[in-house]
């Protein structure tokens, strides 16, 4: 894990937020390569969920919502973690923190930080939503929340979306956006953070067809991950037992990845029944029922949700791609990212800085960069230039050499196989597009 974090920082994938001030705990900024990788992952998701489907519409709801939304959704009363405080050192822990010895609230309990005995309080519920105030007065009446999930924006807009886009059940609403949770134990780099991005899709179905749709989305999401090139041996489902199910769920399965710190969830598929729509109907007083045109049957749709964190998917992509290998006796670090999500698609290298090679290489750059990101590099030996792009996950290295000047061909080196092919300059664009498209 340390190697991945260090590569991420060194190569500009991820920086600590406000680093020059000492950083802000578990908050991260995505650097030049990171923002490209993240954008490519979200675009790939959007394409599969929205652009290539007729039964899913996109939405971008606001982060700030009416406070009643969170009462209806159950987050005000139920989105809590039990916490204990140490009265001696003032640190806070989750009740289930494995480092706590004994029973919090009793004399035998020992604080894992200062070691004092009998100073841990009995557990108290702590709400994970971030609070803020709307308007100039910081009073209870003006209190609102930063959304802890994007899903509620889709529920409160479900009639708007359905009617404006003339959809019928079954149909879905997809969103990509920020969510905030005041996590007590954030950590593992971008795995658990307090500010994060979600890609969530709510699929509205007729009650009774929900199990079938659950299975459909469960399989579709696993296929999406393997199509992205994620090692199937490191992917598995984890069905939730009765004690794990969220307050809204009838059935849930996590998609887990074997991270360097163990198997962990990075996506959830949930059968949320009509819980959210019925609560919003009750709290808003607005009818949210659907009427089947043919049969005039009325019902509140059930919702099958797929919910994935962008940061977690980003970490899956990085961890799965990170490879150390020996090439002709030399160690190399390479990110074997799927070409469709790689931040830079090709490195363009003049073999030497003379004989017209830099000029040809720069022409290639201006031709290709209109279609996808490429990187010009004429510094250092060709081997070093290849290595730099290997670490950035760049799938192709295009080298302009003596032959290019003579016959208008370049060598194209494949990042993973290291095979080199000679390609005509007039073929280069289509050769690349064929290989980097999803
Ligand atoms: N709308 C349902 C929902 O939010 P969740 O299982 O709480 O369900 C869905 O979250 C996904 O969001 C998780 O699988 C994870 O990828 C991501 N996620 C949740 N909390 C996170 C956090 N604190 N940091 C980073 N990602 C998080």
Short mmCIF file of C-alpha atoms and ligand atoms in Angstrom, two decimals:
data_model
loop_
_atom_site.label_atom_id
_atom_site.label_comp_id
_atom_site.label_asym_id
_atom_site.label_seq_id
_atom_site.Cartn_x
_atom_site.Cartn_y
_atom_site.Cartn_z
CA UNK A 1 0.00 0.00 0.00
CA UNK A 2 2.83 2.40 0.89
CA UNK A 3 4.31 1.94 -2.57
CA UNK A 4 0.99 2.79 -4.23
CA UNK A 5 0.54 5.89 -2.06
CA UNK A 6 4.08 7.02 -2.76
CA UNK A 7 3.74 6.49 -6.52
CA UNK A 8 0.38 8.33 -6.44
CA UNK A 9 2.01 11.35 -4.85
CA UNK A 10 5.27 11.28 -6.83
CA UNK A 11 3.52 11.04 -10.19
CA UNK A 12 0.72 13.50 -9.41
CA UNK A 13 -2.24 11.18 -9.00
CA UNK A 14 -3.20 12.23 -5.47
CA UNK A 15 -1.96 14.89 -3.03
CA UNK A 16 -2.93 15.48 0.55
CA UNK A 17 -5.38 18.36 0.89
CA UNK A 18 -3.83 21.62 2.15
CA UNK A 19 -0.47 19.90 2.40
CA UNK A 20 1.52 23.11 2.99
CA UNK A 21 -0.54 23.62 6.17
CA UNK A 22 0.21 20.12 7.39
CA UNK A 23 -2.72 18.52 5.56
CA UNK A 24 -6.34 17.97 6.52
CA UNK A 25 -7.01 14.49 7.89
CA UNK A 26 -8.15 11.99 5.27
CA UNK A 27 -8.99 14.64 2.67
CA UNK A 28 -7.28 14.30 -0.69
CA UNK A 29 -6.79 16.29 -3.89
CA UNK A 30 -6.52 14.63 -7.30
CA UNK A 31 -3.47 15.84 -9.27
CA UNK A 32 -2.92 16.07 -13.04
CA UNK A 33 -2.78 12.31 -13.68
CA UNK A 34 -5.34 11.49 -10.99
CA UNK A 35 -7.97 13.83 -12.34
CA UNK A 36 -7.64 12.24 -15.79
CA UNK A 37 -7.92 8.72 -14.39
CA UNK A 38 -10.91 9.70 -12.25
CA UNK A 39 -12.61 11.43 -15.18
CA UNK A 40 -12.04 8.40 -17.41
CA UNK A 41 -13.54 6.08 -14.79
CA UNK A 42 -16.60 8.26 -14.32
CA UNK A 43 -17.06 8.70 -18.07
CA UNK A 44 -16.84 4.95 -18.58
CA UNK A 45 -19.52 4.47 -15.91
CA UNK A 46 -21.72 7.21 -17.40
CA UNK A 47 -21.39 5.72 -20.87
CA UNK A 48 -22.45 2.27 -19.67
CA UNK A 49 -25.27 3.58 -17.46
CA UNK A 50 -26.69 6.53 -19.37
CA UNK A 51 -25.34 7.16 -22.88
CA UNK A 52 -25.76 3.62 -24.16
CA UNK A 53 -29.10 2.86 -22.48
CA UNK A 54 -32.57 4.08 -23.26
CA UNK A 55 -33.99 3.17 -19.87
CA UNK A 56 -31.69 5.28 -17.65
CA UNK A 57 -31.65 9.09 -17.42
CA UNK A 58 -28.93 11.28 -15.95
CA UNK A 59 -29.41 13.78 -13.13
CA UNK A 60 -27.22 16.24 -11.24
CA UNK A 61 -29.07 17.14 -8.06
CA UNK A 62 -27.75 19.73 -5.60
CA UNK A 63 -25.66 18.75 -2.59
CA UNK A 64 -27.84 20.87 -0.31
CA UNK A 65 -31.38 19.58 0.09
CA UNK A 66 -34.44 20.41 2.18
CA UNK A 67 -33.73 19.21 5.75
CA UNK A 68 -36.93 17.14 5.74
CA UNK A 69 -35.35 14.91 3.07
CA UNK A 70 -32.99 13.55 5.71
CA UNK A 71 -35.76 13.04 8.25
CA UNK A 72 -37.76 11.09 5.66
CA UNK A 73 -34.75 9.06 4.52
CA UNK A 74 -34.00 7.97 8.10
CA UNK A 75 -30.58 9.61 8.15
CA UNK A 76 -31.39 12.06 10.98
CA UNK A 77 -32.43 9.28 13.33
CA UNK A 78 -30.50 6.32 12.01
CA UNK A 79 -27.27 7.36 10.27
CA UNK A 80 -25.18 7.04 13.38
CA UNK A 81 -22.17 5.26 14.80
CA UNK A 82 -21.84 4.43 18.50
CA UNK A 83 -18.91 6.40 19.95
CA UNK A 84 -17.03 6.43 23.21
CA UNK A 85 -14.97 9.33 24.55
CA UNK A 86 -11.93 9.20 26.78
CA UNK A 87 -12.47 11.73 29.59
CA UNK A 88 -8.73 11.83 30.20
CA UNK A 89 -7.18 12.44 26.75
CA UNK A 90 -10.39 13.59 24.97
CA UNK A 91 -9.96 11.16 22.07
CA UNK A 92 -13.01 9.56 20.45
CA UNK A 93 -13.39 5.97 19.29
CA UNK A 94 -15.96 3.80 17.65
CA UNK A 95 -17.41 1.41 20.19
CA UNK A 96 -16.22 -1.53 18.10
CA UNK A 97 -12.62 -0.24 17.91
CA UNK A 98 -10.56 -3.42 18.31
CA UNK A 99 -7.92 -1.58 20.30
CA UNK A 100 -10.29 -0.94 23.25
CA UNK A 101 -9.78 -3.42 26.06
CA UNK A 102 -12.74 -4.04 28.38
CA UNK A 103 -16.25 -2.59 28.31
CA UNK A 104 -16.55 1.17 27.75
CA UNK A 105 -18.32 2.86 30.65
CA UNK A 106 -16.88 0.38 33.16
CA UNK A 107 -13.77 0.53 35.34
CA UNK A 108 -11.91 -2.20 33.43
CA UNK A 109 -12.05 -0.38 30.07
CA UNK A 110 -8.72 1.00 28.91
CA UNK A 111 -8.21 3.91 26.53
CA UNK A 112 -6.17 2.76 23.51
CA UNK A 113 -4.39 6.12 23.23
CA UNK A 114 -3.49 7.30 26.76
CA UNK A 115 -3.83 3.92 28.47
CA UNK A 116 -6.03 5.29 31.33
CA UNK A 117 -8.48 2.89 32.94
CA UNK A 118 -12.13 3.70 33.69
CA UNK A 119 -12.07 6.92 31.64
CA UNK A 120 -14.05 5.69 28.62
CA UNK A 121 -17.69 6.83 28.52
CA UNK A 122 -20.64 4.59 27.72
CA UNK A 123 -21.29 4.57 23.94
CA UNK A 124 -23.35 7.45 22.55
CA UNK A 125 -24.86 7.69 19.08
CA UNK A 126 -23.03 10.15 16.82
CA UNK A 127 -24.68 11.27 13.57
CA UNK A 128 -22.35 11.06 10.59
CA UNK A 129 -23.95 13.88 8.60
CA UNK A 130 -22.07 17.18 8.27
CA UNK A 131 -24.19 20.11 9.40
CA UNK A 132 -24.11 23.66 8.12
CA UNK A 133 -26.40 26.69 8.14
CA UNK A 134 -28.39 28.23 5.33
CA UNK A 135 -28.46 32.03 5.46
CA UNK A 136 -26.72 34.44 7.81
CA UNK A 137 -28.03 33.14 11.15
CA UNK A 138 -26.45 30.07 12.71
CA UNK A 139 -29.58 28.82 14.49
CA UNK A 140 -31.27 25.44 14.61
CA UNK A 141 -34.05 26.51 12.24
CA UNK A 142 -31.44 27.26 9.53
CA UNK A 143 -29.56 24.00 9.95
CA UNK A 144 -29.12 21.88 6.85
CA UNK A 145 -26.89 18.93 5.93
CA UNK A 146 -24.30 18.12 3.32
CA UNK A 147 -25.79 15.07 1.60
CA UNK A 148 -24.36 11.74 2.79
CA UNK A 149 -25.47 9.99 -0.44
CA UNK A 150 -26.58 11.17 -3.90
CA UNK A 151 -29.50 8.72 -3.94
CA UNK A 152 -32.03 11.02 -2.24
CA UNK A 153 -31.72 13.58 -5.06
CA UNK A 154 -32.92 10.87 -7.44
CA UNK A 155 -35.89 9.90 -5.25
CA UNK A 156 -37.20 13.43 -4.76
CA UNK A 157 -36.83 14.05 -8.52
CA UNK A 158 -38.21 10.71 -9.67
CA UNK A 159 -41.53 12.12 -10.94
CA UNK A 160 -39.80 15.12 -12.57
CA UNK A 161 -37.38 12.87 -14.42
CA UNK A 162 -39.96 10.28 -15.41
CA UNK A 163 -42.47 12.79 -16.72
CA UNK A 164 -40.01 15.09 -18.50
CA UNK A 165 -38.25 12.22 -20.24
CA UNK A 166 -41.44 10.17 -20.86
CA UNK A 167 -40.01 7.10 -19.17
CA UNK A 168 -42.07 4.20 -17.91
CA UNK A 169 -41.34 1.71 -15.15
CA UNK A 170 -38.83 0.04 -15.23
CA UNK A 171 -36.37 2.89 -15.65
CA UNK A 172 -33.40 4.33 -13.83
CA UNK A 173 -31.81 7.61 -12.72
CA UNK A 174 -28.01 7.89 -12.60
CA UNK A 175 -25.96 10.49 -10.79
CA UNK A 176 -22.32 11.26 -10.16
CA UNK A 177 -21.63 13.67 -7.34
CA UNK A 178 -20.02 14.52 -4.04
CA UNK A 179 -21.21 13.12 -0.73
CA UNK A 180 -19.98 13.84 2.80
CA UNK A 181 -19.80 11.72 5.94
CA UNK A 182 -18.14 12.69 9.17
CA UNK A 183 -16.46 9.28 9.43
CA UNK A 184 -14.94 8.49 12.81
CA UNK A 185 -12.22 6.27 11.47
CA UNK A 186 -11.38 7.40 7.95
CA UNK A 187 -8.22 6.04 6.40
CA UNK A 188 -6.47 3.74 3.99
CA UNK A 189 -5.68 6.59 1.62
CA UNK A 190 -8.72 7.42 -0.58
CA UNK A 191 -10.62 4.34 0.63
CA UNK A 192 -12.57 5.98 3.46
CA UNK A 193 -12.71 9.75 3.41
CA UNK A 194 -15.04 12.41 4.75
CA UNK A 195 -15.60 14.03 1.37
CA UNK A 196 -16.01 11.62 -1.54
CA UNK A 197 -17.72 11.15 -4.85
CA UNK A 198 -20.39 8.57 -5.62
CA UNK A 199 -21.75 7.11 -8.82
CA UNK A 200 -25.21 5.89 -7.95
CA UNK A 201 -28.00 4.54 -10.09
CA UNK A 202 -31.55 4.07 -8.83
CA UNK A 203 -33.60 1.65 -10.93
CA UNK A 204 -37.37 1.92 -10.34
CA UNK A 205 -39.22 -1.37 -10.86
CA UNK A 206 -42.63 -2.93 -10.33
CA UNK A 207 -42.87 -4.68 -6.94
CA UNK A 208 -42.57 -8.40 -7.52
CA UNK A 209 -39.95 -7.94 -10.26
CA UNK A 210 -37.39 -6.57 -7.79
CA UNK A 211 -35.55 -9.85 -7.16
CA UNK A 212 -35.08 -10.40 -10.88
CA UNK A 213 -33.75 -6.86 -11.38
CA UNK A 214 -31.48 -7.21 -8.37
CA UNK A 215 -29.85 -10.24 -9.99
CA UNK A 216 -29.60 -8.40 -13.31
CA UNK A 217 -27.76 -5.42 -11.78
CA UNK A 218 -25.60 -7.59 -9.58
CA UNK A 219 -24.32 -9.47 -12.65
CA UNK A 220 -24.08 -6.34 -14.81
CA UNK A 221 -21.92 -4.55 -12.27
CA UNK A 222 -19.51 -7.47 -11.85
CA UNK A 223 -19.17 -7.68 -15.64
CA UNK A 224 -18.43 -3.95 -15.75
CA UNK A 225 -15.52 -4.44 -13.36
CA UNK A 226 -14.05 -7.38 -15.24
CA UNK A 227 -14.48 -5.53 -18.56
CA UNK A 228 -12.37 -2.78 -17.01
CA UNK A 229 -9.66 -5.42 -16.70
CA UNK A 230 -9.83 -5.84 -12.90
CA UNK A 231 -8.42 -9.24 -11.90
CA UNK A 232 -11.49 -11.48 -11.33
CA UNK A 233 -9.62 -13.43 -8.62
CA UNK A 234 -9.56 -10.25 -6.54
CA UNK A 235 -13.27 -9.60 -6.90
CA UNK A 236 -16.09 -11.23 -4.98
CA UNK A 237 -19.62 -10.61 -3.72
CA UNK A 238 -20.42 -10.29 -0.06
CA UNK A 239 -24.15 -10.75 0.63
CA UNK A 240 -25.32 -8.83 3.71
CA UNK A 241 -26.56 -10.85 6.64
CA UNK A 242 -29.61 -9.62 8.61
CA UNK A 243 -27.41 -7.63 11.03
CA UNK A 244 -25.53 -5.85 8.25
CA UNK A 245 -28.51 -4.63 6.19
CA UNK A 246 -29.01 -0.86 6.10
CA UNK A 247 -32.31 0.45 7.49
CA UNK A 248 -33.74 0.77 3.96
CA UNK A 249 -32.62 -2.55 2.48
CA UNK A 250 -34.41 -5.85 1.94
CA UNK A 251 -31.37 -7.40 0.28
CA UNK A 252 -27.85 -6.12 -0.36
CA UNK A 253 -24.63 -7.44 -1.79
CA UNK A 254 -21.28 -5.69 -1.71
CA UNK A 255 -18.77 -6.01 -4.48
CA UNK A 256 -15.47 -6.46 -2.67
CA UNK A 257 -11.88 -6.16 -3.88
CA UNK A 258 -8.84 -7.67 -2.23
CA UNK A 259 -6.97 -4.46 -1.39
CA UNK A 260 -3.45 -4.60 0.08
CA UNK A 261 -5.24 -4.11 3.46
CA UNK A 262 -7.70 -6.97 2.87
CA UNK A 263 -11.09 -7.67 1.26
CA UNK A 264 -13.25 -4.54 1.37
CA UNK A 265 -16.44 -3.23 -0.21
CA UNK A 266 -16.19 -0.75 -3.05
CA UNK A 267 -19.69 -1.05 -4.51
CA UNK A 268 -23.08 -1.96 -3.09
CA UNK A 269 -26.15 -3.34 -4.86
CA UNK A 270 -29.24 -2.71 -2.74
CA UNK A 271 -32.90 -3.62 -2.92
CA UNK A 272 -34.31 -0.54 -1.18
CA UNK A 273 -37.93 -1.65 -1.73
CA UNK A 274 -40.38 1.30 -1.69
CA UNK A 275 -38.86 2.52 1.57
CA UNK A 276 -37.56 5.86 0.26
CA UNK A 277 -40.49 6.74 -2.00
CA UNK A 278 -43.06 5.85 0.65
CA UNK A 279 -41.24 7.95 3.25
CA UNK A 280 -40.97 10.92 0.87
CA UNK A 281 -44.65 10.52 0.00
CA UNK A 282 -45.48 10.58 3.70
CA UNK A 283 -43.19 13.49 4.67
CA UNK A 284 -43.90 15.71 1.63
CA UNK A 285 -47.59 14.93 1.32
CA UNK A 286 -47.10 14.54 -2.47
CA UNK A 287 -48.39 11.41 -4.23
CA UNK A 288 -45.47 9.52 -5.73
CA UNK A 289 -47.41 6.54 -7.07
CA UNK A 290 -46.96 5.23 -10.57
CA UNK A 291 -49.93 4.21 -12.72
CA UNK A 292 -49.56 1.49 -15.35
CA UNK A 293 -51.15 2.94 -18.50
CA UNK A 294 -52.57 -0.37 -19.74
CA UNK A 295 -53.98 -1.81 -16.51
CA UNK A 296 -54.50 1.42 -14.51
CA UNK A 297 -52.78 -0.40 -11.65
CA UNK A 298 -51.20 1.98 -9.12
CA UNK A 299 -48.16 1.28 -6.99
CA UNK A 300 -45.06 2.77 -5.45
CA UNK A 301 -42.08 1.40 -7.39
CA UNK A 302 -39.36 -0.58 -5.68
CA UNK A 303 -35.78 0.62 -6.13
CA UNK A 304 -32.72 -1.42 -7.02
CA UNK A 305 -29.66 0.71 -6.38
CA UNK A 306 -26.08 0.34 -7.54
CA UNK A 307 -23.77 2.58 -5.49
CA UNK A 308 -20.04 2.91 -6.01
CA UNK A 309 -17.49 5.36 -4.61
CA UNK A 310 -15.29 6.98 -7.23
CA UNK A 311 -12.30 7.17 -4.86
CA UNK A 312 -12.64 3.49 -4.01
CA UNK A 313 -12.92 2.51 -7.67
CA UNK A 314 -9.86 4.71 -8.32
CA UNK A 315 -7.98 2.80 -5.61
CA UNK A 316 -9.12 -0.55 -7.06
CA UNK A 317 -7.86 0.55 -10.49
CA UNK A 318 -4.50 1.69 -9.07
CA UNK A 319 -3.97 -1.32 -6.80
CA UNK A 320 -4.92 -3.77 -9.52
CA UNK A 321 -2.70 -2.08 -12.11
CA UNK A 322 0.36 -1.65 -9.89
CA UNK A 323 3.03 -4.13 -11.00
CA UNK A 324 6.70 -4.51 -10.21
CA UNK A 325 8.58 -6.68 -12.67
CA UNK A 326 12.01 -7.37 -13.98
CA UNK A 327 12.72 -6.58 -17.62
CA UNK A 328 16.07 -7.71 -19.01
CA UNK A 329 17.56 -7.66 -15.52
CA UNK A 330 16.16 -4.21 -14.69
CA UNK A 331 13.31 -3.60 -12.25
CA UNK A 332 10.40 -1.60 -13.54
CA UNK A 333 7.22 -0.29 -11.93
CA UNK A 334 4.32 -0.25 -14.32
CA UNK A 335 0.65 0.65 -13.97
CA UNK A 336 -1.18 -1.78 -16.21
CA UNK A 337 -4.32 0.36 -16.42
CA UNK A 338 -6.97 -0.43 -19.01
CA UNK A 339 -6.06 1.82 -22.00
CA UNK A 340 -9.51 3.43 -21.96
CA UNK A 341 -8.92 4.87 -18.47
CA UNK A 342 -5.17 5.54 -18.63
CA UNK A 343 -4.57 9.28 -17.99
CA UNK A 344 -2.16 9.67 -20.94
CA UNK A 345 -2.64 7.45 -23.98
CA UNK A 346 0.80 7.78 -25.58
CA UNK A 347 4.25 9.13 -24.87
CA UNK A 348 5.83 10.69 -27.97
CA UNK A 349 9.61 10.52 -28.05
CA UNK A 350 12.15 11.78 -30.58
CA UNK A 351 15.04 9.32 -30.32
CA UNK A 352 17.53 12.20 -30.44
CA UNK A 353 17.12 15.97 -30.31
CA UNK A 354 18.32 16.55 -33.88
CA UNK A 355 17.89 15.53 -37.54
CA UNK A 356 14.31 16.84 -37.63
CA UNK A 357 13.08 14.22 -35.11
CA UNK A 358 11.72 16.69 -32.49
CA UNK A 359 9.77 18.52 -35.21
CA UNK A 360 8.15 15.31 -36.48
CA UNK A 361 7.39 14.25 -32.89
CA UNK A 362 5.75 17.61 -32.16
CA UNK A 363 3.63 17.29 -35.28
CA UNK A 364 2.46 13.88 -34.05
CA UNK A 365 1.59 15.45 -30.70
CA UNK A 366 -0.54 18.17 -32.25
CA UNK A 367 -2.27 15.67 -34.50
CA UNK A 368 -3.08 13.16 -31.73
CA UNK A 369 -3.85 15.51 -28.85
CA UNK A 370 -6.98 16.73 -30.58
CA UNK A 371 -8.33 13.21 -29.99
CA UNK A 372 -6.77 12.08 -26.69
CA UNK A 373 -4.12 13.15 -24.15
CA UNK A 374 -0.50 12.47 -25.18
CA UNK A 375 2.81 13.54 -23.66
CA UNK A 376 5.94 14.80 -25.45
CA UNK A 377 9.24 13.90 -23.81
CA UNK A 378 12.74 14.42 -25.18
CA UNK A 379 14.61 14.32 -21.83
CA UNK A 380 17.04 11.50 -20.96
CA UNK A 381 17.65 8.11 -22.50
CA UNK A 382 14.80 6.43 -24.36
CA UNK A 383 14.75 3.70 -21.68
CA UNK A 384 14.21 6.27 -18.92
CA UNK A 385 11.46 7.95 -20.93
CA UNK A 386 9.68 4.59 -21.36
CA UNK A 387 9.97 3.91 -17.61
CA UNK A 388 8.47 7.30 -16.71
CA UNK A 389 5.43 6.56 -18.87
CA UNK A 390 5.20 2.97 -17.57
CA UNK A 391 4.76 4.39 -14.06
CA UNK A 392 2.07 6.76 -15.29
CA UNK A 393 0.20 3.86 -16.91
CA UNK A 394 0.63 5.19 -20.47
CA UNK A 395 -0.25 2.26 -22.76
CA UNK A 396 1.82 3.29 -25.81
CA UNK A 397 5.25 4.75 -26.48
CA UNK A 398 5.72 6.27 -29.93
CA UNK A 399 9.31 6.79 -30.98
CA UNK A 400 10.47 8.91 -33.88
CA UNK A 401 13.84 7.64 -35.16
CA UNK A 402 16.09 7.73 -38.22
CA UNK A 403 13.74 5.53 -40.20
CA UNK A 404 10.83 7.92 -39.58
CA UNK A 405 12.66 10.62 -41.48
CA UNK A 406 13.18 8.19 -44.38
CA UNK A 407 9.91 6.25 -44.62
CA UNK A 408 7.31 8.04 -42.46
CA UNK A 409 6.95 5.22 -39.93
CA UNK A 410 7.37 5.22 -36.14
CA UNK A 411 7.81 2.45 -33.58
CA UNK A 412 4.91 1.90 -31.21
CA UNK A 413 5.83 0.13 -27.97
CA UNK A 414 3.16 -1.68 -26.00
CA UNK A 415 3.46 -0.93 -22.25
CA UNK A 416 2.53 -4.46 -21.12
CA UNK A 417 4.02 -6.80 -23.74
CA UNK A 418 6.94 -4.47 -24.57
CA UNK A 419 6.51 -5.50 -28.20
CA UNK A 420 7.37 -2.85 -30.77
CA UNK A 421 5.63 -2.42 -34.11
CA UNK A 422 6.39 -0.08 -36.98
CA UNK A 423 3.34 1.94 -37.96
CA UNK A 424 2.93 4.44 -40.77
CA UNK A 425 2.33 8.01 -39.62
CA UNK A 426 -0.91 8.08 -41.61
CA UNK A 427 -2.16 4.99 -39.68
CA UNK A 428 -1.15 6.14 -36.21
CA UNK A 429 -4.42 7.85 -35.19
CA UNK A 430 -6.66 4.92 -36.14
CA UNK A 431 -4.18 2.37 -34.70
CA UNK A 432 -4.35 4.16 -31.35
CA UNK A 433 -8.11 4.78 -31.32
CA UNK A 434 -8.80 1.11 -31.96
CA UNK A 435 -6.78 0.14 -28.93
CA UNK A 436 -7.81 2.79 -26.41
CA UNK A 437 -11.54 2.76 -26.95
CA UNK A 438 -13.52 0.95 -24.27
N1 LIG B 1 -26.83 5.22 -1.49
C1 LIG B 1 -26.34 4.05 -0.86
C2 LIG B 1 -25.06 4.26 -0.22
O1 LIG B 1 -24.57 5.36 -0.10
P1 LIG B 1 -23.08 3.00 0.91
O2 LIG B 1 -22.76 1.53 0.91
O3 LIG B 1 -23.12 3.72 2.21
O4 LIG B 1 -24.47 3.10 0.16
C3 LIG B 1 -21.93 3.36 -1.39
O5 LIG B 1 -22.06 3.74 -0.05
C4 LIG B 1 -20.50 3.42 -1.81
O6 LIG B 1 -19.98 4.73 -1.57
C5 LIG B 1 -19.57 2.48 -1.06
O7 LIG B 1 -19.55 1.20 -1.63
C6 LIG B 1 -18.23 3.17 -1.23
O8 LIG B 1 -17.65 2.84 -2.48
C7 LIG B 1 -18.62 4.63 -1.23
N2 LIG B 1 -18.38 5.23 0.09
C8 LIG B 1 -19.19 5.21 1.15
N3 LIG B 1 -18.64 5.85 2.21
C9 LIG B 1 -17.43 6.28 1.79
C10 LIG B 1 -16.36 7.02 2.40
N4 LIG B 1 -16.44 7.47 3.65
N5 LIG B 1 -15.25 7.26 1.66
C11 LIG B 1 -15.16 6.84 0.39
N6 LIG B 1 -16.13 6.16 -0.24
C12 LIG B 1 -17.25 5.88 0.44
#
